[in-house]
mmCIF file of C-alpha atoms in Angstrom:
data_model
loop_
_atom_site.group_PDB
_atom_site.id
_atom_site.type_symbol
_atom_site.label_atom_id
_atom_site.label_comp_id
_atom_site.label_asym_id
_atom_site.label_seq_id
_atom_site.Cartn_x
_atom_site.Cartn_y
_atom_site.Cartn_z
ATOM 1 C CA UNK A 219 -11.149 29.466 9.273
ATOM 2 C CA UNK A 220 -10.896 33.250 9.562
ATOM 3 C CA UNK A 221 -7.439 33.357 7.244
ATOM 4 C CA UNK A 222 -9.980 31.051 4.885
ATOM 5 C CA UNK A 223 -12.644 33.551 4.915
ATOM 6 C CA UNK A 224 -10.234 35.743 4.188
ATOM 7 C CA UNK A 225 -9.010 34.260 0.814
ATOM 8 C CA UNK A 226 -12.369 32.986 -0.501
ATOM 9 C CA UNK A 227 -13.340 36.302 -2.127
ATOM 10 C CA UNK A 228 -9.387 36.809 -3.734
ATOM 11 C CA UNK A 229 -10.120 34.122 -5.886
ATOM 12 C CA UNK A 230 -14.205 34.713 -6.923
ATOM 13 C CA UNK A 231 -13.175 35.832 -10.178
ATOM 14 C CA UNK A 232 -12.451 32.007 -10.923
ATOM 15 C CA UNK A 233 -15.697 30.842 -9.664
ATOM 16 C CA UNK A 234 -17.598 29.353 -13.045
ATOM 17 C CA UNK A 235 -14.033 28.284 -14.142
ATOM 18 C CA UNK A 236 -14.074 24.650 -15.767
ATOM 19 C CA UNK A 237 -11.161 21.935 -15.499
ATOM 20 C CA UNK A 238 -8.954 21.740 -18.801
ATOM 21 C CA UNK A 239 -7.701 17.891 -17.413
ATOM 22 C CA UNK A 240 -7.343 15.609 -20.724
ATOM 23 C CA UNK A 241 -7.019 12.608 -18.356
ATOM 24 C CA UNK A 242 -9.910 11.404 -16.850
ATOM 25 C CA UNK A 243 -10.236 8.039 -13.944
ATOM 26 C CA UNK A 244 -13.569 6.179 -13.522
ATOM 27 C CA UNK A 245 -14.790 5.995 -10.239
ATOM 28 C CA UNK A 246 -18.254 5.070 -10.592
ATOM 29 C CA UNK A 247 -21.170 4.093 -7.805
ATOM 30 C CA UNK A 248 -22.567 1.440 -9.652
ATOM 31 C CA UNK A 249 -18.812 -0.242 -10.644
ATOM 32 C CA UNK A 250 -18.290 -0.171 -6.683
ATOM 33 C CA UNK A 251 -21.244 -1.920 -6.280
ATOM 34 C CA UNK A 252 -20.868 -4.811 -8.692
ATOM 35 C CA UNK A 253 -17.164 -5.371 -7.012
ATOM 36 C CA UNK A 254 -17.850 -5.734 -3.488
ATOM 37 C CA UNK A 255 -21.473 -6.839 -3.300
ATOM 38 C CA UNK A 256 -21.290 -9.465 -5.743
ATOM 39 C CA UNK A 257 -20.401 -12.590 -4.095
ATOM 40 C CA UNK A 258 -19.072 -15.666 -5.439
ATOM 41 C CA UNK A 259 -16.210 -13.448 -7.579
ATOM 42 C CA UNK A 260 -12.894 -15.394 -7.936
ATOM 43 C CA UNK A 261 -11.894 -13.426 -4.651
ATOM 44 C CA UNK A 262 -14.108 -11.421 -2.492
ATOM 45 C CA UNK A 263 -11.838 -9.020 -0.864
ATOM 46 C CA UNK A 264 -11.757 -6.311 -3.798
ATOM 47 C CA UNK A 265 -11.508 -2.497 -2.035
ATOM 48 C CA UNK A 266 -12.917 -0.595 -5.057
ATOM 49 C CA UNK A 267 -11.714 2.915 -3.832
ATOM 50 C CA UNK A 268 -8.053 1.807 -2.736
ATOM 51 C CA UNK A 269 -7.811 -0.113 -6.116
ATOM 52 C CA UNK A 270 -8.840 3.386 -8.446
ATOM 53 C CA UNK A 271 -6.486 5.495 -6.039
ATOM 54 C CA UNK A 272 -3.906 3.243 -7.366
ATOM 55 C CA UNK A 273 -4.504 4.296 -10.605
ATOM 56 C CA UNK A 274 -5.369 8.251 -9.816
ATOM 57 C CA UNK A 275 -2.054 8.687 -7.304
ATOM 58 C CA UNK A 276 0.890 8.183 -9.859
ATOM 59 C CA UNK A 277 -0.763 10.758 -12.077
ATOM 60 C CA UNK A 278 -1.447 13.166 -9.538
ATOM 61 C CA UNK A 279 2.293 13.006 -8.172
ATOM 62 C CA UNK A 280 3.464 13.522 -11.920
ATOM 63 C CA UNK A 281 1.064 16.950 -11.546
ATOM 64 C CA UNK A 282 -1.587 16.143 -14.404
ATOM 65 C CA UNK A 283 -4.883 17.207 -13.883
ATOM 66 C CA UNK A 284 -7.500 14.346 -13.703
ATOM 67 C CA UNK A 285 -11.276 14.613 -13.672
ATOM 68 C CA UNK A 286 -13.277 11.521 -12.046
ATOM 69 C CA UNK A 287 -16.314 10.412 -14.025
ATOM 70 C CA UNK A 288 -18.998 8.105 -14.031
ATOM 71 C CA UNK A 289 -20.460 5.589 -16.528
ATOM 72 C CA UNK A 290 -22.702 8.724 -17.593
ATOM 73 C CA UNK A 291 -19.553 11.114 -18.528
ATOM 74 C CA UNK A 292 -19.034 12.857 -21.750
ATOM 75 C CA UNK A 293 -15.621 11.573 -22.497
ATOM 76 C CA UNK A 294 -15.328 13.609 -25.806
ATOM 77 C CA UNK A 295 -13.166 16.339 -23.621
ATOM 78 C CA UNK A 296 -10.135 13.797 -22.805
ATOM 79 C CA UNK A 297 -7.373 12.017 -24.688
ATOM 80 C CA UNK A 298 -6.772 9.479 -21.740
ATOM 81 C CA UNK A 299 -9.607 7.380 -19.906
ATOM 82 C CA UNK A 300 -8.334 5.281 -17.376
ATOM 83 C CA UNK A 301 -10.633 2.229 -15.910
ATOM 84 C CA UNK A 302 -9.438 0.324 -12.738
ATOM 85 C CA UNK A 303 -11.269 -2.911 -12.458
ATOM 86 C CA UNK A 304 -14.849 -2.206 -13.244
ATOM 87 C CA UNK A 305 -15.975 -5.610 -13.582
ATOM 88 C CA UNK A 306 -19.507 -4.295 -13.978
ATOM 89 C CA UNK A 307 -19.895 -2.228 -17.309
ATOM 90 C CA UNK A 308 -23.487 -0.150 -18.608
ATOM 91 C CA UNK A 309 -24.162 -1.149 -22.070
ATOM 92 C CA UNK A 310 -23.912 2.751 -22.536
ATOM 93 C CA UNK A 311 -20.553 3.094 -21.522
ATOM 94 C CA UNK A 312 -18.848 0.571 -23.026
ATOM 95 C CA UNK A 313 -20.301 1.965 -26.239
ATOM 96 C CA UNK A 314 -18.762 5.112 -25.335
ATOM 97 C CA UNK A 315 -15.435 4.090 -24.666
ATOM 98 C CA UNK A 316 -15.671 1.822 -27.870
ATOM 99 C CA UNK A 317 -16.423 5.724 -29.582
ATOM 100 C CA UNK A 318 -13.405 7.496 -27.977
ATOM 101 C CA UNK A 319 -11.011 4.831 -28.934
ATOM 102 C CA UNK A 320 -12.287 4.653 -32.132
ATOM 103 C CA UNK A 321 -11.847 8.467 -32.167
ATOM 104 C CA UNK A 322 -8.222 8.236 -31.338
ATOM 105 C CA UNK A 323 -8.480 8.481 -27.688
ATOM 106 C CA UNK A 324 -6.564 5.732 -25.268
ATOM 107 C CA UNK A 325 -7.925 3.907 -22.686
ATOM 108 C CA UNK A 326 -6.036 2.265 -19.648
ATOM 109 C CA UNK A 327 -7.555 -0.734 -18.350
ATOM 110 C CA UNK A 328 -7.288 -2.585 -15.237
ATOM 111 C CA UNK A 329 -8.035 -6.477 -14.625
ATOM 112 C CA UNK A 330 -11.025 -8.316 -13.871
ATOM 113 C CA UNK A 331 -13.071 -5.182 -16.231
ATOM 114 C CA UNK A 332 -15.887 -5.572 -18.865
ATOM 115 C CA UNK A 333 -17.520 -8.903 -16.836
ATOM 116 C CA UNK A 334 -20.776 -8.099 -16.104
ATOM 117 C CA UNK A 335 -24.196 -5.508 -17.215
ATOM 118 C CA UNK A 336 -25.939 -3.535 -15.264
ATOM 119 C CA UNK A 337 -27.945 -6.070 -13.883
ATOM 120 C CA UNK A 338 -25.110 -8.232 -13.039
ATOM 121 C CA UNK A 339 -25.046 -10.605 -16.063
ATOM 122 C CA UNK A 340 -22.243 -12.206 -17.397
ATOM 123 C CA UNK A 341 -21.808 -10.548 -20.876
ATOM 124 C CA UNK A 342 -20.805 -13.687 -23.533
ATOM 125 C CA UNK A 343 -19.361 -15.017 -25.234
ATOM 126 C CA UNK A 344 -16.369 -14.918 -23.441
ATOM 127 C CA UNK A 345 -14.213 -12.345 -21.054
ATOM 128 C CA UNK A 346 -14.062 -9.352 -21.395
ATOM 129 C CA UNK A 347 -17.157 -9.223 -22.445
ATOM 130 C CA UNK A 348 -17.667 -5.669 -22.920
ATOM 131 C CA UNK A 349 -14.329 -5.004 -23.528
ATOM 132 C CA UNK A 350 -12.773 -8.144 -25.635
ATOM 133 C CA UNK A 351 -12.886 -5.733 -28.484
ATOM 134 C CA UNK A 352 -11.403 -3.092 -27.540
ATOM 135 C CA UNK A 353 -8.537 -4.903 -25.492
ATOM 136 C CA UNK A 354 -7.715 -7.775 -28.308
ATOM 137 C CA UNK A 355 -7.743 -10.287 -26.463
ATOM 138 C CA UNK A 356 -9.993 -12.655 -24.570
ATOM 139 C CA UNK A 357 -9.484 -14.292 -21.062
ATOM 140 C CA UNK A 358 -10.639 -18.097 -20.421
ATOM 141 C CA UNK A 359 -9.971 -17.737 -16.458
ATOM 142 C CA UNK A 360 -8.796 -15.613 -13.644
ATOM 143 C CA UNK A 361 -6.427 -16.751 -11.582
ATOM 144 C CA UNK A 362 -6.401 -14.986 -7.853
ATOM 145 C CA UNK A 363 -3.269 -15.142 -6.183
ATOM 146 C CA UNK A 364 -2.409 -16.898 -2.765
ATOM 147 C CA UNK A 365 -1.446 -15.389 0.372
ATOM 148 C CA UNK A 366 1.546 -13.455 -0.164
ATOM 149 C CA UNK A 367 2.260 -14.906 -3.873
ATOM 150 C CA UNK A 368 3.863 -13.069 -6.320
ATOM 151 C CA UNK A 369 4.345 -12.875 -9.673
ATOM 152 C CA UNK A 370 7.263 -11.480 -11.818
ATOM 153 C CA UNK A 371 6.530 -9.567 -15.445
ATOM 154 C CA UNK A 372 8.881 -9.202 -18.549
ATOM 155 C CA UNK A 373 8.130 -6.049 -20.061
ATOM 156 C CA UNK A 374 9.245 -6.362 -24.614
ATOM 157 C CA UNK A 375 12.772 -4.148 -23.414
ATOM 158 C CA UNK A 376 13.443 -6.972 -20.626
ATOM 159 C CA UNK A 377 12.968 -5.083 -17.795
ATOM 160 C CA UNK A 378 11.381 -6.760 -15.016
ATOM 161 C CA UNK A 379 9.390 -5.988 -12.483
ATOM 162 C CA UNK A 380 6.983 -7.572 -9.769
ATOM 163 C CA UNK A 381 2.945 -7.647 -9.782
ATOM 164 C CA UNK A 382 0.806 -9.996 -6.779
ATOM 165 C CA UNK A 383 -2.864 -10.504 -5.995
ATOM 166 C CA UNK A 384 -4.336 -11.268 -9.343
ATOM 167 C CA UNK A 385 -3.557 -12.386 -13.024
ATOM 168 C CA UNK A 386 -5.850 -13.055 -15.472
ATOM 169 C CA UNK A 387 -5.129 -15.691 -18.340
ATOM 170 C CA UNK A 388 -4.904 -13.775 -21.594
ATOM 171 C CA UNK A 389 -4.769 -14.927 -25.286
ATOM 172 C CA UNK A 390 -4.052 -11.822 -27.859
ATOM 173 C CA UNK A 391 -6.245 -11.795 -30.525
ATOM 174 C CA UNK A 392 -5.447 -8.801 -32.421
ATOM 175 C CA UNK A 393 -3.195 -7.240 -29.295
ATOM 176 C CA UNK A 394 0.425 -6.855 -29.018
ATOM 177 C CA UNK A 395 2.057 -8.283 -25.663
ATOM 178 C CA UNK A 396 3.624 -5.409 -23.730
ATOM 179 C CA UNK A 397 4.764 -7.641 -21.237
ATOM 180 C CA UNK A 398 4.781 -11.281 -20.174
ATOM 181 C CA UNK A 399 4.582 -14.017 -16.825
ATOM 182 C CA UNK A 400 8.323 -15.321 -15.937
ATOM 183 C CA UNK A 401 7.193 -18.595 -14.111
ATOM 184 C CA UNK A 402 4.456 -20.192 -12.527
ATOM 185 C CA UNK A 403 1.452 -21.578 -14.150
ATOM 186 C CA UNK A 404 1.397 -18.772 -16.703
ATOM 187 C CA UNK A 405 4.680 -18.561 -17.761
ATOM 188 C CA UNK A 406 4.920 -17.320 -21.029
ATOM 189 C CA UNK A 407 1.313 -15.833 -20.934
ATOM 190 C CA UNK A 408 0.465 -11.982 -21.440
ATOM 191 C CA UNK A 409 0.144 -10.112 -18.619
ATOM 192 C CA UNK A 410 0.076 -6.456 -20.500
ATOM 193 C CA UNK A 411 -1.448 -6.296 -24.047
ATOM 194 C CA UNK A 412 -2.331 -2.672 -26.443
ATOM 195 C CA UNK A 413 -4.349 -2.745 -29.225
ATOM 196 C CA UNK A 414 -4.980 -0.050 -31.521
ATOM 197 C CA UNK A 415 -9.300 0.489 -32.744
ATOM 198 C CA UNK A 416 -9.497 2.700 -35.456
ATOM 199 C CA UNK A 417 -7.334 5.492 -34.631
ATOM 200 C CA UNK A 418 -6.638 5.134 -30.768
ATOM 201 C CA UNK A 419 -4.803 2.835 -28.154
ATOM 202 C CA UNK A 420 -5.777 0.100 -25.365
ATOM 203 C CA UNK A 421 -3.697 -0.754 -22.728
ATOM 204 C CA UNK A 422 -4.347 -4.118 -20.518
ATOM 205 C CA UNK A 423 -3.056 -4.996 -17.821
ATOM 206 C CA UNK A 424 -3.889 -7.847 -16.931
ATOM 207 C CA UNK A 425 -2.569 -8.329 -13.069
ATOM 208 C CA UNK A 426 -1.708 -6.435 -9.990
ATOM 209 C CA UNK A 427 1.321 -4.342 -10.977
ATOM 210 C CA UNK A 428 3.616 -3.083 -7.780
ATOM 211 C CA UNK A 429 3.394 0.530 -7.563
ATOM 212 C CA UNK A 430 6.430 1.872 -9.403
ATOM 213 C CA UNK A 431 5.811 -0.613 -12.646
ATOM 214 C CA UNK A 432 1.949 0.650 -12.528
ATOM 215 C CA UNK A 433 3.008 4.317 -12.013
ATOM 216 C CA UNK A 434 5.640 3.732 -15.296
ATOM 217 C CA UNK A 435 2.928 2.494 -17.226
ATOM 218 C CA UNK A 436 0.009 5.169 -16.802
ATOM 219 C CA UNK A 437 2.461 7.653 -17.737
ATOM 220 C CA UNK A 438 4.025 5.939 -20.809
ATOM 221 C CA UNK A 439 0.278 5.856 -22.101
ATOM 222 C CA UNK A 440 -0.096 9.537 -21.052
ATOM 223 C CA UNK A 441 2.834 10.717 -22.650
ATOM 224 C CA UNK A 442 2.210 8.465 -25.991
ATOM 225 C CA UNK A 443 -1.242 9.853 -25.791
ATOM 226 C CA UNK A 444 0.599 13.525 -25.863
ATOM 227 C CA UNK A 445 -0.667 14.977 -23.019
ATOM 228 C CA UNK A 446 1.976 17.195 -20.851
ATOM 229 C CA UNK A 447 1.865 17.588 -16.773
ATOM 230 C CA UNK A 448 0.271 21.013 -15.714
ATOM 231 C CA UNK A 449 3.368 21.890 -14.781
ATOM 232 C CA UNK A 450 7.368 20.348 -15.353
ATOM 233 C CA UNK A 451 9.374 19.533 -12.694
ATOM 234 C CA UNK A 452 7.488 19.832 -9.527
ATOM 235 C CA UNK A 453 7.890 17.400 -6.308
ATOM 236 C CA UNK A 454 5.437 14.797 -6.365
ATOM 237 C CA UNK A 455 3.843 16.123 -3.511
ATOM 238 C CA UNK A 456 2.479 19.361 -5.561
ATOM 239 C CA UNK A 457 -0.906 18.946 -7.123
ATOM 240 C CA UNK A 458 -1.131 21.254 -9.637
ATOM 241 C CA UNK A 459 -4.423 21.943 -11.784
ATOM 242 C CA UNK A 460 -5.751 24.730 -14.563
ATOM 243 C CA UNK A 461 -8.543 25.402 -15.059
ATOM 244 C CA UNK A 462 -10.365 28.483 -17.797
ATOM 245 C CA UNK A 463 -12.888 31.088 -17.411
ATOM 246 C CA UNK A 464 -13.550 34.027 -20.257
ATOM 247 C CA UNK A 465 -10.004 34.182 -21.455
ATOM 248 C CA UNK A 466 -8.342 33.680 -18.279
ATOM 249 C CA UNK A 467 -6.733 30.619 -17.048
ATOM 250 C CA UNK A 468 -6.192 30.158 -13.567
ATOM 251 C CA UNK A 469 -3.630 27.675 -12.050
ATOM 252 C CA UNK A 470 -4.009 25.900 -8.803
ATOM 253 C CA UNK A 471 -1.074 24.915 -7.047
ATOM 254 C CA UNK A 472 -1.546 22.890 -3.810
ATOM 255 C CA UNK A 473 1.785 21.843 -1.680
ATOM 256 C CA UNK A 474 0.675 18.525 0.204
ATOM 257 C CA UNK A 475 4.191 18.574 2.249
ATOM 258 C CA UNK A 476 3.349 19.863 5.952
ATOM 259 C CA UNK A 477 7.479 20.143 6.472
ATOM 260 C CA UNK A 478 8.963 20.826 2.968
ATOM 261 C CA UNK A 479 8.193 23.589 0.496
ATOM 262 C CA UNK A 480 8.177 23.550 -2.869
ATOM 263 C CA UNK A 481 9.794 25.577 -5.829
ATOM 264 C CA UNK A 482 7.673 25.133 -9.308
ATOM 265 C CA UNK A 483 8.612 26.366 -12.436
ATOM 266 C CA UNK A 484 5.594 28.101 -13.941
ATOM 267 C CA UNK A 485 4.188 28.235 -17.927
ATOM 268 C CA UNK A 486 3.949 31.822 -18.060
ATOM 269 C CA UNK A 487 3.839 35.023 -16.528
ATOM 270 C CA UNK A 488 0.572 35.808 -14.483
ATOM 271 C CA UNK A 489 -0.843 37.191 -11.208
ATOM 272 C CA UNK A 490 -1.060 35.525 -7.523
ATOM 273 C CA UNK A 491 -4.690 36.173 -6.470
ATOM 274 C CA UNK A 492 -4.058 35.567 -3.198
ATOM 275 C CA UNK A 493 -1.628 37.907 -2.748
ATOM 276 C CA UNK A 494 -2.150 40.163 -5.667
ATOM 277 C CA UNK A 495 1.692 40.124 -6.441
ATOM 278 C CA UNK A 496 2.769 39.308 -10.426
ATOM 279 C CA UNK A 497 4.983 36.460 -10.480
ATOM 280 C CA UNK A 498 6.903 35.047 -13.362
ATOM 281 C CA UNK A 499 9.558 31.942 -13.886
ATOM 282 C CA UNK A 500 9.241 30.152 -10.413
ATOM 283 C CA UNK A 501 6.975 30.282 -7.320
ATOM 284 C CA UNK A 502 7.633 28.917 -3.885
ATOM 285 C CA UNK A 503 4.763 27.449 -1.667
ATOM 286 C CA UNK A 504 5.623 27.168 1.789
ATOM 287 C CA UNK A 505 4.249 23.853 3.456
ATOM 288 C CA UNK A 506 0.861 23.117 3.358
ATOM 289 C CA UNK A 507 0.721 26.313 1.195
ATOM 290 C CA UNK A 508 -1.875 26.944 -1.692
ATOM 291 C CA UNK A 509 -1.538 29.547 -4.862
ATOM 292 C CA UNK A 510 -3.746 30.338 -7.526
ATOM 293 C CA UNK A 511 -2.763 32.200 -10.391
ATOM 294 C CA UNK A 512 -4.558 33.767 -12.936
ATOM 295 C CA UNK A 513 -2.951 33.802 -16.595
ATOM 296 C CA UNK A 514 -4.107 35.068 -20.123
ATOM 297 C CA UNK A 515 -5.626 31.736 -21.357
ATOM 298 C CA UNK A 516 -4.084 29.832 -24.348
ATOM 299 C CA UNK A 517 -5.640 30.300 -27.525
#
């Protein structure tokens, strides 16, 4: 606590500083709610905050910065929203996302979204209610999985890979299939869908994806969407963040590892505020180590 103390006031000047993260993951009260409180769901065993970590780890390990927000948000600020399995929607936010698609933002959506209102009505004519729209395509059942049953998923370049726990039924209206069922009931059906709104993207995905296949496609959708990691190259266990204050920027570079330290290639020249030492090209962080560095901010 005392070597804390001690590096609180080397970093003040970035106090007021505001996140510059163009990827942002919902994690709202009210969606939490409507998952787990709601009974008579298809399956009642939904963990709200495991499910969104899901979504928020991948990107974190690839070292882009990622605000949480709520159904209240201002999501003109982003290029990427990402929404993991809010089956309860606010009229207000749904119109929102429908604006920053529309706008030429994309939007990453989980299944089992878009179901209900605020006051936990089912939103009709058919699902996604909220979201059939934007996701081109409408769902006439979800299909929960059986213990330990797994499903396999043909992505349009034939790669394969495995999902489990969930698939919804999907029929494309105006979507393109990104990837398909191989077997079982649905074989044949969409499992991953995009659709393009005015001048963004949708992604759907319509099931449980295994971690590697759901890590592969947040950051395709990233990377279409143009934005770049905070930083190239890094081990995934560096979380790296910028954020801007007048005309500085100041990069935060936390190394998760307890054992291993890290090496990461930095954007340009600045000053370590914890030790007061200019650095340049590369930085090491020794485990569990933590540097902040303060840059002349992009124009």
């Amino acid at each position: 606590m005392e070597a804390l103390g001690n590096e609180l006031p080397r970093i003040a000047e970035a106090l007021g500083s505001t996140s510059t993260a163009q990827v942002a993951v919902l994690f709202d009260w009210n969606a939490w709610w409507g998952l787990e409180t709601t009974y008579g769901l298809p399956r009642n065993d939904f963990d709200y905050p495991k499910l969104t970590t899901e979504h928020y780890r991948p990107l974190l390990q690839a070292q882009h910065a990622v605000d949480l927000i709520s159904f209240g948000s201002d999501l003109s600020r982003y290029r990427v929203v990402v929404v993991p399995n809010a089956y309860l929607i606010s009229d207000g936010f749904a119109a929102a996302l429908e604006e920053f698609v529309a706008g030429g933002g994309t939007l990453v959506c989980s299944f089992f979204s878009g179901v209900v209102d605020l006051a936990n009505q089912v939103r009709q004519p058919a699902y996604p209610g909220a979201l059939r729209r934007l996701i081109g395509a409408y769902i006439d059942e979800y299909w929960p999985a059986r213990e330990g049953e797994t499903f396999t998923v043909r992505s349009a370049d034939g790669t394969l890979s495995t999902a489990d726990w969930w698939q919804d039924s999907l029929h494309p209206e105006t979507a393109r299939v990104l990837g398909s069922y191989v077997g079982g009931d649905l074989d044949g059906r969409a499992a991953i869908v995009e659709n393009t709104v005015g001048e963004g993207r949708v992604v759907y995905i319509g099931t449980r994806l295994a971690e590697a296949a759901l890590r592969d496609t947040l950051l395709e959708a990233v990377s279409v969407a143009g934005v770049a990691p905070v930083v190239a190259g890094a081990p995934e266990h560096v979380e790296a963040t910028r954020r801007v204050h007048d005309g500085a920027a100041y990069l935060f570079l936390l190394n998760h590892s307890d054992t291993g330290s890290a090496t990461v290639a930095l954007p340009a020249p600045g000053v370590d505020l914890l030790t007061g030492a200019a650095v340049a090209g590369s930085i090491t962080l020794e485990p569990a180590g933590v540097v902040v560095v303060r840059m002349v901010a992009p124009q």
